[in-house]
XYZ file of C-alpha atoms in Angstrom:
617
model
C -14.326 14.010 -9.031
C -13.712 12.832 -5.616
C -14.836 9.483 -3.946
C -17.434 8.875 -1.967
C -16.377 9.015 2.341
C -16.632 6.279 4.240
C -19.746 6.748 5.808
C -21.834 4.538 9.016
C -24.210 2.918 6.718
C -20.860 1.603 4.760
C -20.562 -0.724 7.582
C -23.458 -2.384 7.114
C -23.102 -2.464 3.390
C -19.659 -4.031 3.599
C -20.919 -6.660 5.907
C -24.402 -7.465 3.919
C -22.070 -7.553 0.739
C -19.696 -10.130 2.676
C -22.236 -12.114 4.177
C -24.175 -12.304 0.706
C -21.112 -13.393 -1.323
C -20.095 -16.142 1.623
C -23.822 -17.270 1.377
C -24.002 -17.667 -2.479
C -20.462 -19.360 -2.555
C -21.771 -22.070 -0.034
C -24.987 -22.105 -1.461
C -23.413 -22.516 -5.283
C -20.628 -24.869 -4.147
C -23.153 -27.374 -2.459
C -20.721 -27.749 0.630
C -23.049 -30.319 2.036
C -22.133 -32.705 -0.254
C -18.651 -31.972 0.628
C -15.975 -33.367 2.947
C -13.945 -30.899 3.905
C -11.452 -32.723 4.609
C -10.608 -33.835 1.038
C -9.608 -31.378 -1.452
C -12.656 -29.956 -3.890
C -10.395 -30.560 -7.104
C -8.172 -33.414 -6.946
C -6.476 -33.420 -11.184
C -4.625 -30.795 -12.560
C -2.846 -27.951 -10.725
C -4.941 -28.721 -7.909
C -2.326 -31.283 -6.835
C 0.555 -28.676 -6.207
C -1.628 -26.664 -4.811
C -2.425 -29.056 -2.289
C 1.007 -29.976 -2.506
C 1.840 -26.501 -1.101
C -0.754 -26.570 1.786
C 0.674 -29.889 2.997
C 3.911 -28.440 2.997
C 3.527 -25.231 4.953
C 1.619 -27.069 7.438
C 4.401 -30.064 7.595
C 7.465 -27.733 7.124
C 6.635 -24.076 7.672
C 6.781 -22.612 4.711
C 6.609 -24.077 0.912
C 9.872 -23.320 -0.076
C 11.263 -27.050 0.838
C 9.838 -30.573 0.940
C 12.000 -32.714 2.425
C 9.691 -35.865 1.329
C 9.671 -34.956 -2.029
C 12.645 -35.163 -5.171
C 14.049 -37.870 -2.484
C 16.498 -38.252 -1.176
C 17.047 -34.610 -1.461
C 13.958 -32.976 -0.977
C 12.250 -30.817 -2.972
C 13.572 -26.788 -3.039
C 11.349 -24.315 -4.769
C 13.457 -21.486 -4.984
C 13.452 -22.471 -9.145
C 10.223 -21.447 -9.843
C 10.097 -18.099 -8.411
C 6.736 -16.412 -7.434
C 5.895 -12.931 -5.623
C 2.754 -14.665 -3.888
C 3.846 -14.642 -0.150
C 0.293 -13.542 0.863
C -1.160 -16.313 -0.572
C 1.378 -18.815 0.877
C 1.120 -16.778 4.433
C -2.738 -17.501 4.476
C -2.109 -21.045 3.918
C 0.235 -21.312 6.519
C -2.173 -19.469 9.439
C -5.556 -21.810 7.668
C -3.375 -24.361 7.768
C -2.214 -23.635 11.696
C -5.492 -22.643 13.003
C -7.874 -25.463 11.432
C -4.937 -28.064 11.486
C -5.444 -29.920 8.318
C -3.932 -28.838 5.013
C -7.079 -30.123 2.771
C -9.412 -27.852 5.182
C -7.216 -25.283 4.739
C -6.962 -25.413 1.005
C -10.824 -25.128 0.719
C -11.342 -22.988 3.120
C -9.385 -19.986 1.262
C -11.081 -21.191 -1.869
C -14.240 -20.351 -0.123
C -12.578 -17.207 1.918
C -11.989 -15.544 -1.621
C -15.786 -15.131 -2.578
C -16.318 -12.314 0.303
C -13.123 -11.284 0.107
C -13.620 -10.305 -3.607
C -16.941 -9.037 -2.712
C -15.288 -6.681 0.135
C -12.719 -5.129 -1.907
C -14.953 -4.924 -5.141
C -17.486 -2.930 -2.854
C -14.640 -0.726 -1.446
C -13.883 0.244 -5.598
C -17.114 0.551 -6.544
C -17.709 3.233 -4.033
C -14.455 5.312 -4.489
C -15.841 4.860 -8.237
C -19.412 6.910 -7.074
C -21.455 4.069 -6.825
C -24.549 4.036 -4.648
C -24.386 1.863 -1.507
C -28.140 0.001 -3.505
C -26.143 -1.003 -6.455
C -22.503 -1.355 -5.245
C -24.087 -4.841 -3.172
C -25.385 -6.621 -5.691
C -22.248 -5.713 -8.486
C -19.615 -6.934 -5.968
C -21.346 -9.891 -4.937
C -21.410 -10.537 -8.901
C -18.099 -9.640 -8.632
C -17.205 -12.419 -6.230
C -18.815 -14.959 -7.957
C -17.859 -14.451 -11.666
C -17.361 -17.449 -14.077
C -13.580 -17.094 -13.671
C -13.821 -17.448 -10.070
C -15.335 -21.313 -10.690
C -13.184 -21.561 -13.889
C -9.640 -21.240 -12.130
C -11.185 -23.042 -9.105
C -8.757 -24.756 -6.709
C -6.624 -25.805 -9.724
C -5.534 -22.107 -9.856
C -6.537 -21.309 -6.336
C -4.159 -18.448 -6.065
C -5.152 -16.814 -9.496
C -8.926 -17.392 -7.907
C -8.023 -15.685 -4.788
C -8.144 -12.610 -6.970
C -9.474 -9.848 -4.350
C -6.114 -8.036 -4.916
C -7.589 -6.674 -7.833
C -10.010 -3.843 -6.786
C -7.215 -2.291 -4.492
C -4.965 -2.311 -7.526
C -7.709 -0.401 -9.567
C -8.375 2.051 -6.690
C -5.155 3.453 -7.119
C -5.402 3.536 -10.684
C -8.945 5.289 -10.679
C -7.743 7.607 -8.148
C -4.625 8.609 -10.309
C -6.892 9.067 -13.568
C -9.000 11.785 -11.608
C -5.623 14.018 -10.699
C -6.539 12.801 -7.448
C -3.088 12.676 -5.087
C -1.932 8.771 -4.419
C 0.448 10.562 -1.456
C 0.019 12.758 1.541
C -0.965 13.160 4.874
C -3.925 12.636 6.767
C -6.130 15.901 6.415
C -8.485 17.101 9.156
C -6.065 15.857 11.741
C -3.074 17.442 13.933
C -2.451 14.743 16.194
C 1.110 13.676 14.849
C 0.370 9.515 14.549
C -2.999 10.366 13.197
C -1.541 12.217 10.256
C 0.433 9.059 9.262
C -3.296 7.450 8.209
C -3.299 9.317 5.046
C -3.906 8.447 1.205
C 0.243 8.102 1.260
C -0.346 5.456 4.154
C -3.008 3.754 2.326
C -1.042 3.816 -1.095
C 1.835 1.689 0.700
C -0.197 -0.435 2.162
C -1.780 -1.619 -1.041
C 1.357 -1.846 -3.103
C 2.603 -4.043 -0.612
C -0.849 -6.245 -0.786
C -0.864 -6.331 -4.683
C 3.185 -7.130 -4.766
C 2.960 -9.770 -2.399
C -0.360 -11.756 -3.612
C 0.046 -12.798 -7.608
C 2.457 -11.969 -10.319
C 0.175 -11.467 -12.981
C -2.265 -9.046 -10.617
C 0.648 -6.878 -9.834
C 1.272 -6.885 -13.507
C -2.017 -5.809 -14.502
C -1.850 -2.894 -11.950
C 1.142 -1.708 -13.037
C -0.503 -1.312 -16.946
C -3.640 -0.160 -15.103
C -1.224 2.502 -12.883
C 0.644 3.319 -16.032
C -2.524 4.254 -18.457
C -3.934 6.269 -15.276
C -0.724 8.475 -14.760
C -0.419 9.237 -18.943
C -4.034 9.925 -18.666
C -3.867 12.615 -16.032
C -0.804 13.735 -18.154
C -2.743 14.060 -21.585
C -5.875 15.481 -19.392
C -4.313 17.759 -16.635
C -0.806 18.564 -17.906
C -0.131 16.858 -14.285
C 3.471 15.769 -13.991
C 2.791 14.888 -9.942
C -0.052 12.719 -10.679
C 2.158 10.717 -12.923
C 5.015 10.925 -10.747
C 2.903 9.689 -7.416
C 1.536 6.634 -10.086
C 4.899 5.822 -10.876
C 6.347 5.688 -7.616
C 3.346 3.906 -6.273
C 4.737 1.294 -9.244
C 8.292 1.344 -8.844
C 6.914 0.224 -4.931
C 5.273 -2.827 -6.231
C 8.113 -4.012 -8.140
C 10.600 -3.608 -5.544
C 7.556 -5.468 -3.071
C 7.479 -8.220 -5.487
C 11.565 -8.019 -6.012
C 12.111 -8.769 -1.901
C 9.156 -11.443 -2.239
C 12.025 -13.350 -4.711
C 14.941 -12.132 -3.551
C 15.349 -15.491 -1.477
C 15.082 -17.397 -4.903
C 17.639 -15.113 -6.684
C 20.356 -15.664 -3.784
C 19.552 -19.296 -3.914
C 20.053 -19.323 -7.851
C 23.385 -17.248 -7.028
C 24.817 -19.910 -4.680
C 23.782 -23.121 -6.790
C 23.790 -21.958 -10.405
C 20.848 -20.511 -12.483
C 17.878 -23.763 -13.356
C 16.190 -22.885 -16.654
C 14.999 -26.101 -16.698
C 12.325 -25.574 -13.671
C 10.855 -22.630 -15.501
C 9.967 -23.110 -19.187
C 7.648 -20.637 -20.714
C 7.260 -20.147 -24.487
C 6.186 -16.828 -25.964
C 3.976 -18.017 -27.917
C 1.706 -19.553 -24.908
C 0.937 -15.440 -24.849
C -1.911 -16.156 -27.570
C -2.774 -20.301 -26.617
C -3.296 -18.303 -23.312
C -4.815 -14.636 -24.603
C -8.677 -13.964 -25.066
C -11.095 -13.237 -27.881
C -13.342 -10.772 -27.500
C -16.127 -13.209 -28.596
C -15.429 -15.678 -25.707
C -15.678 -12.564 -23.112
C -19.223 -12.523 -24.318
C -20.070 -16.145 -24.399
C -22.240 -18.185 -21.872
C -19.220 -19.589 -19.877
C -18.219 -23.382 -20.064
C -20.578 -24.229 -16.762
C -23.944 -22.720 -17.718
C -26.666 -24.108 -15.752
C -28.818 -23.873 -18.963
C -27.731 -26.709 -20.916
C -28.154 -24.893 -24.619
C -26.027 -21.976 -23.430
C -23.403 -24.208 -22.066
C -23.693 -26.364 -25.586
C -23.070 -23.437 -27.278
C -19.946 -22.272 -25.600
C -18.450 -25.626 -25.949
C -19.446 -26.036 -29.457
C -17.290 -21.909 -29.938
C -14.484 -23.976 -27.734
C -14.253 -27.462 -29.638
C -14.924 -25.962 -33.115
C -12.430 -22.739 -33.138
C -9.387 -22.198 -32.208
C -7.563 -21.183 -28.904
C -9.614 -22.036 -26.323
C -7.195 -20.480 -23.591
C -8.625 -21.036 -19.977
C -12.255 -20.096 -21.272
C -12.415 -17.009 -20.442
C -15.929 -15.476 -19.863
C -17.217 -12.202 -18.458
C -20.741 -12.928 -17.808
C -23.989 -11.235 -19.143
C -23.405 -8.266 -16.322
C -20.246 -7.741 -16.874
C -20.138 -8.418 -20.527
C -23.171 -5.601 -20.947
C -21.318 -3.347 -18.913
C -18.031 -3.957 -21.170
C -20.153 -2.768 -24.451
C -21.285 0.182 -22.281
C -18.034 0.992 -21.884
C -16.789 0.841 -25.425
C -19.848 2.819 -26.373
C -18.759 5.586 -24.321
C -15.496 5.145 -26.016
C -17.040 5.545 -29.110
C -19.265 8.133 -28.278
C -16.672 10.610 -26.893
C -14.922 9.860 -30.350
C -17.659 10.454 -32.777
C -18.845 13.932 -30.159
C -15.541 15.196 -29.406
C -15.837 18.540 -31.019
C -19.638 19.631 -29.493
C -19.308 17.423 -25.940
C -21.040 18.903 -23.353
C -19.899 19.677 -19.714
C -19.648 16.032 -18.487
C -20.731 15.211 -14.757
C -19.477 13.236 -12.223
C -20.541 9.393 -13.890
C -20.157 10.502 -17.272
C -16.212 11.670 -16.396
C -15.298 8.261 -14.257
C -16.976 6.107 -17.459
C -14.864 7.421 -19.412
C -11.879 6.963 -17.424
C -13.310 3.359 -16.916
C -14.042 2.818 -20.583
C -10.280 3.433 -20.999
C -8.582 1.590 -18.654
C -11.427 -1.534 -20.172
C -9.863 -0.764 -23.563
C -5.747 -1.099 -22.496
C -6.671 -3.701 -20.427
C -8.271 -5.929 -23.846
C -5.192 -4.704 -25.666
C -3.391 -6.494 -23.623
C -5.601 -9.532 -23.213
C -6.536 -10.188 -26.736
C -5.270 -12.740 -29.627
C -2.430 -10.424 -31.421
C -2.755 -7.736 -28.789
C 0.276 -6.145 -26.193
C 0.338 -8.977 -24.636
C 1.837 -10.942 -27.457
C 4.592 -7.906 -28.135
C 5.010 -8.108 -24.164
C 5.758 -11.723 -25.167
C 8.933 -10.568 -27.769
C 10.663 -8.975 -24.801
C 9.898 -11.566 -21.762
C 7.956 -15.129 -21.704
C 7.400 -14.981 -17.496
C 4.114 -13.629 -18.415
C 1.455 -15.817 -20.408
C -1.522 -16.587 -19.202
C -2.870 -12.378 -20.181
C -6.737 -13.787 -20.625
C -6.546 -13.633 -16.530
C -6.710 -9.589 -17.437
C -10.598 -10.210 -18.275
C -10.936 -9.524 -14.122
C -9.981 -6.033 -14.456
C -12.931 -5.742 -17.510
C -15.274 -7.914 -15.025
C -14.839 -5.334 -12.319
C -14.910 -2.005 -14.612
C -17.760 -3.560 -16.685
C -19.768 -4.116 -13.710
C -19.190 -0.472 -12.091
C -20.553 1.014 -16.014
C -23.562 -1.202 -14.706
C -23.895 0.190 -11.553
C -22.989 3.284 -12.852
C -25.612 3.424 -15.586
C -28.179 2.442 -13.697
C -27.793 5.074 -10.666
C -28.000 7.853 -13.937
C -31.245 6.094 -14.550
C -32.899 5.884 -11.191
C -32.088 9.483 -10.773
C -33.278 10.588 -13.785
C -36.523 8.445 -12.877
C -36.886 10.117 -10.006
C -36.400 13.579 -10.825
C -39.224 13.509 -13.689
C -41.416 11.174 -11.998
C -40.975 11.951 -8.414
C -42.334 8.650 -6.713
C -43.054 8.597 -3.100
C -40.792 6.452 -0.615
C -42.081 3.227 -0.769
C -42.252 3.102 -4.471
C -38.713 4.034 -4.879
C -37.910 0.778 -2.350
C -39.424 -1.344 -3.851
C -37.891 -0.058 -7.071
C -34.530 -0.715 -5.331
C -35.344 -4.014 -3.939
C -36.614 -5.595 -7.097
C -33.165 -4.259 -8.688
C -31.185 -5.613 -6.140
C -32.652 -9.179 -6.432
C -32.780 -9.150 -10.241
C -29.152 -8.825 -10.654
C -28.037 -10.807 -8.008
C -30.900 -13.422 -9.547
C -29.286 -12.894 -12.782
C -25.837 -13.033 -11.755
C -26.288 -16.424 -9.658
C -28.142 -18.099 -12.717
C -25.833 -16.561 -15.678
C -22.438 -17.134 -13.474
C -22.504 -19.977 -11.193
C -22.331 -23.935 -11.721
C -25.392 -26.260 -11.119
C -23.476 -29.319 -10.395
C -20.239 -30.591 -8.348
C -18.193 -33.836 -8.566
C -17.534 -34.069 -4.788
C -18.692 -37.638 -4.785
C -16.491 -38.806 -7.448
C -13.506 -36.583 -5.926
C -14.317 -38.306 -2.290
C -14.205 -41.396 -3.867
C -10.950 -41.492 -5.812
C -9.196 -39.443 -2.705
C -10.152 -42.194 -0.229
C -9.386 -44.776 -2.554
C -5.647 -43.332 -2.829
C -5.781 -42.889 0.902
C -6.587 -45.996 1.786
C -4.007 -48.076 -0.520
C -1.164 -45.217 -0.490
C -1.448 -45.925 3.581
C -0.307 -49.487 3.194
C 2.528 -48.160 1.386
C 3.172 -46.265 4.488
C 2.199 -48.680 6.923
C 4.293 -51.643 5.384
C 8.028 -48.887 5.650
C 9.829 -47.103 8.267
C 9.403 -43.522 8.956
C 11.936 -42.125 6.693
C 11.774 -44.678 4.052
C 11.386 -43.605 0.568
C 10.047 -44.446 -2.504
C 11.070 -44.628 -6.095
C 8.387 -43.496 -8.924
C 8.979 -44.487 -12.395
C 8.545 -43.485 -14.812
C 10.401 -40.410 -14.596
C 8.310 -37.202 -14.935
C 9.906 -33.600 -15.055
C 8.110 -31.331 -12.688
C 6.701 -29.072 -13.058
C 5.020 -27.863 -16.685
C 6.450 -30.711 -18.657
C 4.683 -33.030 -20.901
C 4.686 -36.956 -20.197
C 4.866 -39.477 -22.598
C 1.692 -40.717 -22.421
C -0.360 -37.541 -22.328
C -1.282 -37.930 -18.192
C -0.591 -34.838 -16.003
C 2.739 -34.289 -14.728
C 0.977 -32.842 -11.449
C -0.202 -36.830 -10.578
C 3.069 -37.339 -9.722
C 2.909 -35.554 -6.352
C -0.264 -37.578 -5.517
C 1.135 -40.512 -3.346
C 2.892 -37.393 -0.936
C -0.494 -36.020 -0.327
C -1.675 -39.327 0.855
C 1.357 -39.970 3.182
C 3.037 -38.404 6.170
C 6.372 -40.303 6.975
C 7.935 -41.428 3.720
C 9.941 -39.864 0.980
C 9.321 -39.546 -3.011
C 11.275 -39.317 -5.648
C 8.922 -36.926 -7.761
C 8.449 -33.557 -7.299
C 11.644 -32.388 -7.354
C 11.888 -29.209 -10.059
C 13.619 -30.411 -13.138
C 16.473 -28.969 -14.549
C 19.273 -30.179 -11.400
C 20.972 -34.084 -11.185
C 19.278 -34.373 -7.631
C 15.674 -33.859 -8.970
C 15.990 -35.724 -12.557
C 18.126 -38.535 -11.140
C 15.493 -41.189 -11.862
C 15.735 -40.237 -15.551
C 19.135 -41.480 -15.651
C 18.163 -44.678 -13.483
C 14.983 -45.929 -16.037
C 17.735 -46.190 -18.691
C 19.590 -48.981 -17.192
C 18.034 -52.145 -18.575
C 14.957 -53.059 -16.408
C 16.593 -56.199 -14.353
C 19.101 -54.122 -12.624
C 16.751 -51.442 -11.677
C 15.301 -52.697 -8.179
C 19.357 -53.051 -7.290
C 20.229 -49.777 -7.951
C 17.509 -48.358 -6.342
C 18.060 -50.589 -2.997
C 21.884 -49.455 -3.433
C 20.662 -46.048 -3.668
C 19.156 -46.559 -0.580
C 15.388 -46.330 -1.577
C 13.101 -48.808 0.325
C 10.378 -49.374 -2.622
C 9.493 -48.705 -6.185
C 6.362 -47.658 -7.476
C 4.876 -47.390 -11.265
C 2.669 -45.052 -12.669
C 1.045 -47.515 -15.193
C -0.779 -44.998 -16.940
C 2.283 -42.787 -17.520
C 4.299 -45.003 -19.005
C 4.340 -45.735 -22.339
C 3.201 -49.522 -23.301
C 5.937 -51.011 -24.814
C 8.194 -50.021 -21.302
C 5.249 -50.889 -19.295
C 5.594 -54.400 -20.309
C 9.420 -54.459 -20.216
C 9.300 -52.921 -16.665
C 6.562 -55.111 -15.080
C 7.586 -58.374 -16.386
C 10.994 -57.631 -15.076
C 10.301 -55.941 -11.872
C 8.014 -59.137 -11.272
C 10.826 -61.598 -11.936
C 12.897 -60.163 -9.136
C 10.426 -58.842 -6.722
C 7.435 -60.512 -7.304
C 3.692 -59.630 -7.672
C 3.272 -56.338 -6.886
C 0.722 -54.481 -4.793
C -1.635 -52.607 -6.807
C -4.267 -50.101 -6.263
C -8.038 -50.035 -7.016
C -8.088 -48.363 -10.090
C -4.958 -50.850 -11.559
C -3.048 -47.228 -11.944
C 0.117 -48.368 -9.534
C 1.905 -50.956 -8.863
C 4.206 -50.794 -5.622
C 6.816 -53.316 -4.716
C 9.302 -53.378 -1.648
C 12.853 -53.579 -2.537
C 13.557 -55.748 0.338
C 12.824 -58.706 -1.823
C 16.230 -57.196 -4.160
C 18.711 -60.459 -3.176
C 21.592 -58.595 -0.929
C 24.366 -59.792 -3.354
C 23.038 -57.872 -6.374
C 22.658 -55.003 -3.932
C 26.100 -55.327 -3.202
C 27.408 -55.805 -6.744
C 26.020 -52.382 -7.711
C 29.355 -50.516 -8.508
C 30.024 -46.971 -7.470
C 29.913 -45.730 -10.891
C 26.554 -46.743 -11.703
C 25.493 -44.574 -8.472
C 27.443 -41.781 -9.399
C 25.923 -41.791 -12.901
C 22.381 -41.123 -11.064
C 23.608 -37.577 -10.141
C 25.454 -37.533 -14.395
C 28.984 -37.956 -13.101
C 28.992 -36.341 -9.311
C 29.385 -38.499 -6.471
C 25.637 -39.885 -4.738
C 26.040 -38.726 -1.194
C 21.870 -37.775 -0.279
């Protein structure tokens, strides 16, 4: 089967599907209510997110943060990630609209057409109609998943990589060729603009965006090729599939290779990037939460009954959830599944749709495999723990479950209209009805009711307003000590609060340096875990020695038995502290440290900071 051409009225369908998505993702995200300004999310990984736009604004790039881990600064080249794309539209957001919390929302938003553009472009290399391919790629852009991963996983949201990753893998389960020249054309530039053009281009996309994307089109790319090898006997096909591959890993590989050379100069940090294997099943899918209402129902019984599946069994993952659209189209699919198993021996000719179903219903199935509790995700997991988080698969299903839709209903309208034969208007108003009732369906079943941009505003301008005293009563290039310690990033505090909170008083500050933030694992980032086990008097004098300027305490992070050790100390030699609305910090200036306990700090005590090498920041 070959796809559809690009044809005039695609224009206008690619722009009404944008526009439409855009509209629905305002509309849904009640942006009125919003400041702009302040981040949507404001707990969970929604702080290094934020982190990161403030960075590439401040810096540059996100690899260093010279106000965090002080006095060293913060260098990501431990945790490792492939997602330049993501970090390169931060940077320009950031750039043109010149504040990082616009910015940060603004892609958030930016990935519901996005989605919806390159969802439409796969749904019509699949053979859908321009009628249905709107309304399933708007759906597309505003799954449950989208709202789900939110901000907190804003990259992992931005997930409009995936439907040029399935193109190629569509394309290579039809035999069709992933390489060649531009046909139709003998001007020598325009034969560059071929399928081999287009192939590059999108293995550099899908390297460069998110790990775990690039992942699942290499499974998706490596199911396709065997397929057209079981089907065709076609070595080529699987050879164009695999090179198309071997491209994205060696896209992703240069995306890192600056982390690897750093790792080579200072010595490999294990510390920075903990994984477990078995997160691959705390993190995997069941197939009965793919069908469930998701989490943020707007009808109150259906989103009762997903909580009661999530409180009452086991693994809840990231609550994974397809949506009724998708999820019907899923079951469509493994019906076709079935039903080419149970008629394999008297199957008719197949058409056009009935062929690309099944090679949809197919890739569907790998991709649960690989999903699901127990599945190839977990035996993936044996071999490598980079990978965890395989529920995030259930937006390949989303997107082939909603082209069976499509697809299943274009076999329908035909058929309608070849025994029927209704005139013109009848068969618009057909369409139009269709049209609204899934998008109707899709905005009801998928998207949330309710926002907590009030609440958010709130806390965020709280913050602002007392972490700008901080600021206001230092020096530009000041910095601060946080205790307790907290490893960063991934690691579990004593008290059960987020690690993430620790980067909150740099995203309320421009001129002054933190001690948190700094990835775990090296002397200059965990330094303040060797300074909270000196008994709590001589603290604030190591920490002035150090040449810090204030202290601050996380209240809530630190365990109660410390808390009152540390505060009734801290007190005695720097008096009351200055503490925020919500009674979570408490700041002090270490200018109030006498000067003669400053100066009786020995050497070794600040050498011991950095476990045994000399403190030069």
């Amino acid at each position: 089967m070959t796809e559809r051409r690009w044809g005039r009225g695609d224009w206008g369908l690619y722009a009404a599907t944008a526009a439409l998505a855009l509209g629905l993702a305002l509309l849904t995200l009640q942006v009125w209510e919003a400041d702009w300004a302040i981040p949507w999310s404001d707990f969970g990984d929604a702080i290094p997110v934020a982190a990161h736009f403030k960075t590439v604004l401040e810096t540059g790039w996100y690899e260093h943060q010279p106000l965090l881990g002080a006095p060293f600064g913060q260098q990501y080249h431990d945790f490792p990630t492939a997602e330049t794309t993501n970090f390169l539209m931060a940077t320009v957001l950031g750039h043109l609209l010149g504040n990082w919390a616009v910015a940060m929302n603004a892609y958030f938003v930016l990935g519901f057409p996005l989605a919806a553009l390159a969802a439409a472009w796969f749904l019509r290399v699949a053979g859908v109609s321009r009628l249905l391919t709107l309304p399933t790629a708007v759906l597309f852009a505003i799954l449950p998943f989208h709202f789900v991963q939110g901000e907190p996983h804003l990259f992992v949201a931005s997930y409009y990589v995936v439907p040029l990753g399935l193109v190629l893998a569509l394309r290579t389960a039809r035999g069709e060729p992933l390489w060649g020249w531009r046909r139709g054309t003998t001007h020598p530039v325009g034969r560059w603009f071929g399928r081999g053009a287009q192939t590059v281009v999108l293995a550099i996309v899908v390297g460069s965006t998110d790990t775990y994307f690039a992942v699942f089109t290499l499974i998706m790319l490596a199911t396709a090729g065997i397929v057209a090898v079981v089907r065709d006997r076609s070595g080529p096909r699987f050879v164009g599939a695999a090179i198309a591959g071997v491209l994205i890993i060696a896209v992703m590989a240069l995306n890192m290779l600056d982390d690897a050379v750093y790792g080579w100069q200072h010595g490999r940090n294990d510390g920075a990037f903990e994984r477990m294997p078995e997160h691959a099943e705390y993190f995997a899918f069941k197939l009965a939460q793919l069908l469930l209402p998701w989490p943020g129902h707007r009808i109150p019984a259906l989103a009762d009954l997903r909580e009661y599946y999530d409180t009452r069994f086991p693994l809840p993952s990231e609550q994974p959830a397809l949506g009724f659209v998708a999820a019907v189209g899923f079951l469509i699919l493994l019906g076709v599944l079935i039903h080419r198993v149970v008629t394999a021996r008297r199957r008719a000719a197949l058409g056009e749709r009935g062929r690309t179903l099944g090679l949809l219903a197919v890739l569907a199935l790998v991709a649960f495999l690989f999903g699901t509790v127990g599945g190839l995700g977990s035996v993936v997991a044996l071999m490598t723990d980079v990978l965890r988080s395989w529920n995030r698969i259930l937006v390949v299903i989303a997107l082939l479950g909603l082209a069976a839709v499509a697809l299943a209903i274009d076999a329908g309208l035909a058929r309608w209209a070849r025994a029927a034969d209704p005139g013109r208007a009848v068969r618009r108003t057909v369409a139009g009805l269709l049209v609204a009732a899934l998008v109707l369906i899709g905005v009801l079943d998928q998207t949330p009711g309710t926002n907590a941009h009030a609440a958010t505003n709130a806390r965020f301008l709280g913050y602002d307003d007392y972490f700008g005293r901080i600021e206001a009563s230092l020096q530009p290039g000041d910095w601060v000590v946080q205790l307790p310690y907290q490893g960063f990033p991934e690691a579990q505090t004593a008290t059960g609060t987020d690690v993430n909170d620790v980067l909150i008083p740099f995203l309320h500050t421009t001129a002054i340096g933190w001690t948190g933030g700094g990835l775990r694992g090296r002397p200059e980032a965990d330094w303040t875990e060797v300074l909270q086990s000196f008994p709590a008097e001589e603290i604030p004098a190591i920490a002035a020695a150090a040449g810090a300027s204030g202290l601050l305490l996380d209240r809530l992070a630190t365990p109660e038995e410390q808390l009152d050790e540390w505060s009734d100390a801290f007190a005695a030699v720097l008096g009351a502290p200055l503490e925020s609305e919500d009674e979570r910090y408490w700041f002090w200036s270490l200018d109030a440290v006498p000067p003669a306990r400053v100066a009786a700090v020995s050497r070794h005590a600040l050498d011991s900071l950095l476990q045994g090498r000399e403190w030069s920041p």
